[in-house]
Amino acid sequence: MTDQQVLVKALPAEPPPAARPAPGRRRARFDRQRAAMLLFIAPAAILYALMMIVPSLQSIQLSFTDWDGISDTFQYVGLRNYEDILTGGRFWNAVKNTLVLGLGSAVVVNVIALAVAMMLDKLDHAQGFFRTIVYLPALVSGFIAATIWKYVLNFNFGAVNATLKGLGLDAQTRDWLGDHDIVIGVLLFIICFTLGGNTTLIYLANLQSVPQELVEAARIDGASRAQVFRYVTWPMLAGAVTVNMTLMMIAGWTIFDQVMVLTLGGPGFVSETMAFFIYKVGFGEYRAGYGSAAAVVLFIVVMATTVLANRYMRSREIQA
């Protein structure tokens, strides 16, 4: 017997054609599994459609009307609401504030969170304790945090002004939430203070997944700490940067809690954001059609900026 014949006998025999499931049976089994999966997600999908998709589509319809949010009747006014929005100075002021607070908080929070995450990553002891301390502000709802800051920054009895007076710096006391020159900066500080916990933990998790072999090899080759961060650590954080920037931009575009609690858009309309502007005109001024048009504009802006920024971040990941 030749070697080839021995090898052929040693190989397992192929199952007869009758033992294999027929293509039609495989297709039927796959269809049954898909139907079962659809049945599992159907309740959640129906609830999501009723609570989110249907109202969103109805909002688009209402944006072409003059509905006040209360009456049973309304008239279609075409694109008049959109024309009033795009030609109104109040809307563009809200857009400017949203850009400052949204993009500003995204950049500031990511820079600070990355720095804090790098410090936590270097700790040899009590890392869990400090990680908890950093994350604590994220556990407090935006409404509660804004309420606390409202009392802390109160002009008459707030802790900030009381401390300044106690130090003899009476001239530095300010109406932190009523001065139109600084109110946006104060809001930016509060937002950054509240939103940094999640971002820090995401960076910390990615830092701890960086292969130490690459870091040690770079140091052996004579790279400085800055060079190790630039050429080794920073490219490995590309995915975390994409996630954090996307989440922060979405959160920044929809800032509402802090403005609602702290300033109510004041003084005047100085601190209104796009989300608060939609709420104010739709429910406070009984112009639901106008507010719906503003909501449609906000949706388009959020989608466009998020997609463009995400595409840029993804291209950076590939280059890294």
GROMACS .gro file of C-alpha atoms in nm:
model
  320
    1MET     CA    1   0.000   0.000   0.000
    2THR     CA    2   0.142   0.337  -0.098
    3ASP     CA    3   0.174   0.638   0.132
    4GLN     CA    4  -0.100   0.819  -0.059
    5GLN     CA    5  -0.344   0.533  -0.003
    6VAL     CA    6  -0.261   0.526   0.371
    7LEU     CA    7  -0.322   0.905   0.396
    8VAL     CA    8  -0.656   0.874   0.218
    9LYS     CA    9  -0.769   0.602   0.458
   10ALA     CA   10  -0.657   0.808   0.760
   11LEU     CA   11  -0.867   1.112   0.665
   12PRO     CA   12  -1.221   1.119   0.807
   13ALA     CA   13  -1.481   1.023   0.555
   14GLU     CA   14  -1.711   1.302   0.439
   15PRO     CA   15  -2.068   1.269   0.557
   16PRO     CA   16  -2.308   1.142   0.297
   17PRO     CA   17  -2.511   1.407   0.119
   18ALA     CA   18  -2.827   1.289   0.293
   19ALA     CA   19  -2.674   1.373   0.639
   20ARG     CA   20  -2.626   1.741   0.556
   21PRO     CA   21  -2.920   1.974   0.617
   22ALA     CA   22  -3.084   2.076   0.295
   23PRO     CA   23  -3.053   2.443   0.191
   24GLY     CA   24  -3.426   2.484   0.232
   25ARG     CA   25  -3.416   2.353   0.589
   26ARG     CA   26  -3.126   2.582   0.680
   27ARG     CA   27  -3.317   2.876   0.539
   28ALA     CA   28  -3.631   2.783   0.733
   29ARG     CA   29  -3.433   2.746   1.058
   30PHE     CA   30  -3.270   3.085   1.003
   31ASP     CA   31  -3.610   3.243   0.938
   32ARG     CA   32  -3.747   3.095   1.262
   33GLN     CA   33  -3.452   3.229   1.461
   34ARG     CA   34  -3.488   3.573   1.307
   35ALA     CA   35  -3.861   3.573   1.381
   36ALA     CA   36  -3.788   3.483   1.744
   37MET     CA   37  -3.537   3.768   1.774
   38LEU     CA   38  -3.785   4.011   1.623
   39LEU     CA   39  -4.049   3.903   1.874
   40PHE     CA   40  -3.808   3.972   2.159
   41ILE     CA   41  -3.727   4.325   2.045
   42ALA     CA   42  -4.080   4.408   1.923
   43PRO     CA   43  -4.211   4.549   2.258
   44ALA     CA   44  -3.914   4.784   2.296
   45ALA     CA   45  -3.926   4.882   1.928
   46ILE     CA   46  -4.299   4.960   1.944
   47LEU     CA   47  -4.255   5.164   2.262
   48TYR     CA   48  -3.961   5.355   2.110
   49ALA     CA   49  -4.163   5.426   1.796
   50LEU     CA   50  -4.462   5.555   1.994
   51MET     CA   51  -4.255   5.766   2.233
   52MET     CA   52  -3.981   5.897   2.000
   53ILE     CA   53  -4.031   5.844   1.627
   54VAL     CA   54  -4.401   5.934   1.601
   55PRO     CA   55  -4.370   6.256   1.810
   56SER     CA   56  -4.062   6.355   1.609
   57LEU     CA   57  -4.248   6.316   1.281
   58GLN     CA   58  -4.543   6.506   1.426
   59SER     CA   59  -4.306   6.784   1.531
   60ILE     CA   60  -4.195   6.821   1.169
   61GLN     CA   61  -4.559   6.859   1.068
   62LEU     CA   62  -4.626   7.116   1.341
   63SER     CA   63  -4.324   7.320   1.237
   64PHE     CA   64  -4.522   7.434   0.932
   65THR     CA   65  -4.815   7.559   1.144
   66ASP     CA   66  -4.897   7.843   1.381
   67TRP     CA   67  -5.018   7.611   1.658
   68ASP     CA   68  -4.998   7.763   2.006
   69GLY     CA   69  -4.977   7.429   2.187
   70ILE     CA   70  -5.324   7.458   2.345
   71SER     CA   71  -5.589   7.519   2.078
   72ASP     CA   72  -5.755   7.238   1.888
   73THR     CA   73  -5.710   7.415   1.558
   74PHE     CA   74  -5.414   7.557   1.371
   75GLN     CA   75  -5.327   7.686   1.027
   76TYR     CA   76  -5.043   7.592   0.797
   77VAL     CA   77  -4.804   7.881   0.741
   78GLY     CA   78  -4.547   7.714   0.518
   79LEU     CA   79  -4.187   7.810   0.583
   80ARG     CA   80  -4.268   8.126   0.779
   81ASN     CA   81  -4.150   7.977   1.111
   82TYR     CA   82  -3.815   7.881   0.959
   83GLU     CA   83  -3.776   8.226   0.805
   84ASP     CA   84  -3.849   8.393   1.140
   85ILE     CA   85  -3.598   8.167   1.314
   86LEU     CA   86  -3.314   8.221   1.070
   87THR     CA   87  -3.366   8.598   1.057
   88GLY     CA   88  -3.410   8.648   1.432
   89GLY     CA   89  -3.123   8.774   1.645
   90ARG     CA   90  -3.247   8.582   1.949
   91PHE     CA   91  -3.205   8.249   1.771
   92TRP     CA   92  -2.852   8.328   1.656
   93ASN     CA   93  -2.762   8.437   2.009
   94ALA     CA   94  -2.880   8.095   2.129
   95VAL     CA   95  -2.671   7.931   1.854
   96LYS     CA   96  -2.363   8.128   1.963
   97ASN     CA   97  -2.412   8.032   2.328
   98THR     CA   98  -2.460   7.668   2.234
   99LEU     CA   99  -2.140   7.671   2.029
  100VAL     CA  100  -1.945   7.829   2.313
  101LEU     CA  101  -2.085   7.598   2.579
  102GLY     CA  102  -2.096   7.284   2.365
  103LEU     CA  103  -1.764   7.299   2.183
  104GLY     CA  104  -1.594   7.478   2.471
  105SER     CA  105  -1.700   7.216   2.724
  106ALA     CA  106  -1.606   6.935   2.483
  107VAL     CA  107  -1.251   7.068   2.442
  108VAL     CA  108  -1.196   7.172   2.805
  109VAL     CA  109  -1.343   6.855   2.955
  110ASN     CA  110  -1.143   6.626   2.726
  111VAL     CA  111  -0.814   6.804   2.799
  112ILE     CA  112  -0.868   6.805   3.176
  113ALA     CA  113  -1.006   6.450   3.179
  114LEU     CA  114  -0.707   6.317   2.986
  115ALA     CA  115  -0.466   6.491   3.224
  116VAL     CA  116  -0.649   6.354   3.531
  117ALA     CA  117  -0.664   6.006   3.376
  118MET     CA  118  -0.288   6.010   3.316
  119MET     CA  119  -0.228   6.107   3.679
  120LEU     CA  120  -0.458   5.831   3.802
  121ASP     CA  121  -0.285   5.582   3.575
  122LYS     CA  122   0.047   5.657   3.745
  123LEU     CA  123  -0.086   5.595   4.096
  124ASP     CA  124   0.036   5.279   4.266
  125HIS     CA  125  -0.187   5.306   4.574
  126ALA     CA  126  -0.548   5.413   4.642
  127GLN     CA  127  -0.628   5.438   4.272
  128GLY     CA  128  -0.981   5.311   4.336
  129PHE     CA  129  -1.042   5.582   4.597
  130PHE     CA  130  -0.930   5.866   4.372
  131ARG     CA  131  -1.117   5.716   4.076
  132THR     CA  132  -1.434   5.726   4.287
  133ILE     CA  133  -1.370   6.088   4.388
  134VAL     CA  134  -1.327   6.190   4.024
  135TYR     CA  135  -1.643   6.009   3.918
  136LEU     CA  136  -1.867   6.138   4.199
  137PRO     CA  137  -1.983   6.458   4.019
  138ALA     CA  138  -2.115   6.243   3.733
  139LEU     CA  139  -2.347   6.062   3.974
  140VAL     CA  140  -2.531   6.383   4.058
  141SER     CA  141  -2.803   6.483   3.813
  142GLY     CA  142  -2.754   6.806   3.621
  143PHE     CA  143  -3.058   6.957   3.792
  144ILE     CA  144  -2.930   6.886   4.144
  145ALA     CA  145  -2.577   7.003   4.065
  146ALA     CA  146  -2.710   7.326   3.913
  147THR     CA  147  -2.928   7.386   4.220
  148ILE     CA  148  -2.626   7.352   4.449
  149TRP     CA  149  -2.424   7.591   4.235
  150LYS     CA  150  -2.716   7.837   4.236
  151TYR     CA  151  -2.687   7.872   4.613
  152VAL     CA  152  -2.308   7.872   4.609
  153LEU     CA  153  -2.300   8.159   4.358
  154ASN     CA  154  -2.585   8.361   4.508
  155PHE     CA  155  -2.492   8.729   4.524
  156ASN     CA  156  -2.628   8.795   4.875
  157PHE     CA  157  -2.548   8.481   5.075
  158GLY     CA  158  -2.350   8.257   4.839
  159ALA     CA  159  -2.034   8.085   4.959
  160VAL     CA  160  -1.818   8.240   4.684
  161ASN     CA  161  -1.902   8.601   4.764
  162ALA     CA  162  -1.895   8.531   5.139
  163THR     CA  163  -1.544   8.389   5.106
  164LEU     CA  164  -1.428   8.688   4.902
  165LYS     CA  165  -1.569   8.928   5.162
  166GLY     CA  166  -1.404   8.730   5.441
  167LEU     CA  167  -1.070   8.770   5.263
  168GLY     CA  168  -1.122   9.143   5.227
  169LEU     CA  169  -1.182   9.123   4.852
  170ASP     CA  170  -1.519   9.296   4.849
  171ALA     CA  171  -1.441   9.457   4.514
  172GLN     CA  172  -1.417   9.111   4.355
  173THR     CA  173  -1.767   9.002   4.452
  174ARG     CA  174  -1.993   8.968   4.151
  175ASP     CA  175  -2.346   8.877   4.060
  176TRP     CA  176  -2.214   8.561   3.901
  177LEU     CA  177  -2.543   8.455   3.745
  178GLY     CA  178  -2.679   8.802   3.668
  179ASP     CA  179  -2.383   8.971   3.498
  180HIS     CA  180  -2.424   8.939   3.122
  181ASP     CA  181  -2.047   8.972   3.071
  182ILE     CA  182  -1.953   8.660   3.270
  183VAL     CA  183  -2.265   8.443   3.288
  184ILE     CA  184  -2.166   8.227   2.989
  185GLY     CA  185  -1.822   8.166   3.139
  186VAL     CA  186  -1.981   8.067   3.470
  187LEU     CA  187  -2.213   7.824   3.293
  188LEU     CA  188  -1.917   7.677   3.103
  189PHE     CA  189  -1.730   7.617   3.430
  190ILE     CA  190  -2.029   7.445   3.591
  191ILE     CA  191  -2.090   7.225   3.287
  192CYS     CA  192  -1.725   7.118   3.272
  193PHE     CA  193  -1.728   7.039   3.644
  194THR     CA  194  -2.034   6.816   3.605
  195LEU     CA  195  -1.948   6.623   3.288
  196GLY     CA  196  -1.587   6.525   3.349
  197GLY     CA  197  -1.631   6.198   3.543
  198ASN     CA  198  -1.737   5.966   3.261
  199THR     CA  199  -1.480   6.112   3.023
  200THR     CA  200  -1.199   6.057   3.272
  201LEU     CA  201  -1.288   5.692   3.327
  202ILE     CA  202  -1.303   5.623   2.954
  203TYR     CA  203  -0.955   5.769   2.909
  204LEU     CA  204  -0.826   5.579   3.213
  205ALA     CA  205  -0.957   5.248   3.079
  206ASN     CA  206  -0.783   5.309   2.745
  207LEU     CA  207  -0.459   5.416   2.911
  208GLN     CA  208  -0.450   5.093   3.109
  209SER     CA  209  -0.495   4.894   2.788
  210VAL     CA  210  -0.190   5.050   2.617
  211PRO     CA  211   0.071   4.773   2.572
  212GLN     CA  212   0.353   4.843   2.815
  213GLU     CA  213   0.596   4.667   2.581
  214LEU     CA  214   0.562   4.954   2.335
  215VAL     CA  215   0.616   5.213   2.607
  216GLU     CA  216   0.924   5.035   2.742
  217ALA     CA  217   1.065   4.987   2.393
  218ALA     CA  218   1.027   5.359   2.321
  219ARG     CA  219   1.200   5.448   2.648
  220ILE     CA  220   1.486   5.209   2.575
  221ASP     CA  221   1.529   5.382   2.238
  222GLY     CA  222   1.576   5.709   2.425
  223ALA     CA  223   1.232   5.866   2.381
  224SER     CA  224   1.133   6.128   2.635
  225ARG     CA  225   0.799   6.122   2.819
  226ALA     CA  226   0.655   6.374   2.577
  227GLN     CA  227   0.769   6.168   2.279
  228VAL     CA  228   0.630   5.848   2.432
  229PHE     CA  229   0.294   6.018   2.478
  230ARG     CA  230   0.293   6.169   2.128
  231TYR     CA  231   0.406   5.866   1.928
  232VAL     CA  232   0.286   5.575   2.142
  233THR     CA  233   0.012   5.667   2.389
  234TRP     CA  234  -0.176   5.931   2.190
  235PRO     CA  235  -0.233   5.712   1.880
  236MET     CA  236  -0.361   5.432   2.105
  237LEU     CA  237  -0.619   5.673   2.251
  238ALA     CA  238  -0.774   5.757   1.913
  239GLY     CA  239  -1.086   5.549   1.980
  240ALA     CA  240  -1.139   5.703   2.324
  241VAL     CA  241  -1.101   6.054   2.181
  242THR     CA  242  -1.366   5.978   1.918
  243VAL     CA  243  -1.613   5.845   2.175
  244ASN     CA  244  -1.558   6.125   2.425
  245MET     CA  245  -1.570   6.408   2.171
  246THR     CA  246  -1.888   6.269   2.015
  247LEU     CA  247  -2.063   6.227   2.350
  248MET     CA  248  -1.954   6.569   2.471
  249MET     CA  249  -2.065   6.742   2.151
  250ILE     CA  250  -2.410   6.584   2.173
  251ALA     CA  251  -2.435   6.679   2.540
  252GLY     CA  252  -2.317   7.031   2.460
  253TRP     CA  253  -2.573   7.084   2.183
  254THR     CA  254  -2.856   6.984   2.417
  255ILE     CA  255  -2.759   7.180   2.731
  256PHE     CA  256  -3.079   7.262   2.917
  257ASP     CA  257  -3.074   7.174   3.289
  258GLN     CA  258  -2.807   7.421   3.393
  259VAL     CA  259  -2.964   7.712   3.206
  260MET     CA  260  -3.312   7.628   3.334
  261VAL     CA  261  -3.206   7.620   3.698
  262LEU     CA  262  -2.937   7.888   3.710
  263THR     CA  263  -3.039   8.172   3.479
  264LEU     CA  264  -3.370   8.095   3.301
  265GLY     CA  265  -3.194   8.225   2.993
  266GLY     CA  266  -3.123   8.561   3.155
  267PRO     CA  267  -3.038   8.825   3.211
  268GLY     CA  268  -3.282   8.893   2.929
  269PHE     CA  269  -3.201   8.637   2.659
  270VAL     CA  270  -2.825   8.652   2.707
  271SER     CA  271  -2.768   8.294   2.828
  272GLU     CA  272  -3.026   8.108   2.623
  273THR     CA  273  -2.909   7.792   2.448
  274MET     CA  274  -3.083   7.628   2.154
  275ALA     CA  275  -3.248   7.363   2.373
  276PHE     CA  276  -3.371   7.624   2.622
  277PHE     CA  277  -3.482   7.850   2.338
  278ILE     CA  278  -3.701   7.568   2.202
  279TYR     CA  279  -3.854   7.510   2.545
  280LYS     CA  280  -3.910   7.880   2.613
  281VAL     CA  281  -4.083   7.969   2.288
  282GLY     CA  282  -4.276   7.642   2.268
  283PHE     CA  283  -4.409   7.617   2.622
  284GLY     CA  284  -4.343   7.954   2.781
  285GLU     CA  285  -4.457   8.177   2.496
  286TYR     CA  286  -4.719   7.938   2.353
  287ARG     CA  287  -4.567   7.921   2.006
  288ALA     CA  288  -4.549   7.546   1.962
  289GLY     CA  289  -4.523   7.564   1.583
  290TYR     CA  290  -4.232   7.805   1.607
  291GLY     CA  291  -4.067   7.589   1.873
  292SER     CA  292  -4.114   7.278   1.660
  293ALA     CA  293  -3.935   7.450   1.372
  294ALA     CA  294  -3.650   7.540   1.606
  295ALA     CA  295  -3.635   7.177   1.721
  296VAL     CA  296  -3.609   7.059   1.361
  297VAL     CA  297  -3.324   7.303   1.302
  298LEU     CA  298  -3.148   7.181   1.618
  299PHE     CA  299  -3.186   6.818   1.506
  300ILE     CA  300  -3.032   6.896   1.167
  301VAL     CA  301  -2.743   7.086   1.326
  302VAL     CA  302  -2.673   6.810   1.580
  303MET     CA  303  -2.682   6.537   1.315
  304ALA     CA  304  -2.463   6.730   1.070
  305THR     CA  305  -2.198   6.832   1.322
  306THR     CA  306  -2.190   6.490   1.487
  307VAL     CA  307  -2.154   6.303   1.157
  308LEU     CA  308  -1.882   6.537   1.029
  309ALA     CA  309  -1.689   6.532   1.356
  310ASN     CA  310  -1.723   6.155   1.385
  311ARG     CA  311  -1.601   6.107   1.029
  312TYR     CA  312  -1.298   6.323   1.100
  313MET     CA  313  -1.226   6.134   1.421
  314ARG     CA  314  -1.258   5.799   1.244
  315SER     CA  315  -1.014   5.910   0.974
  316ARG     CA  316  -0.773   6.012   1.251
  317GLU     CA  317  -0.804   5.664   1.404
  318ILE     CA  318  -0.705   5.505   1.072
  319GLN     CA  319  -0.407   5.739   1.036
  320ALA     CA  320  -0.302   5.666   1.394
   0.00000   0.00000   0.00000
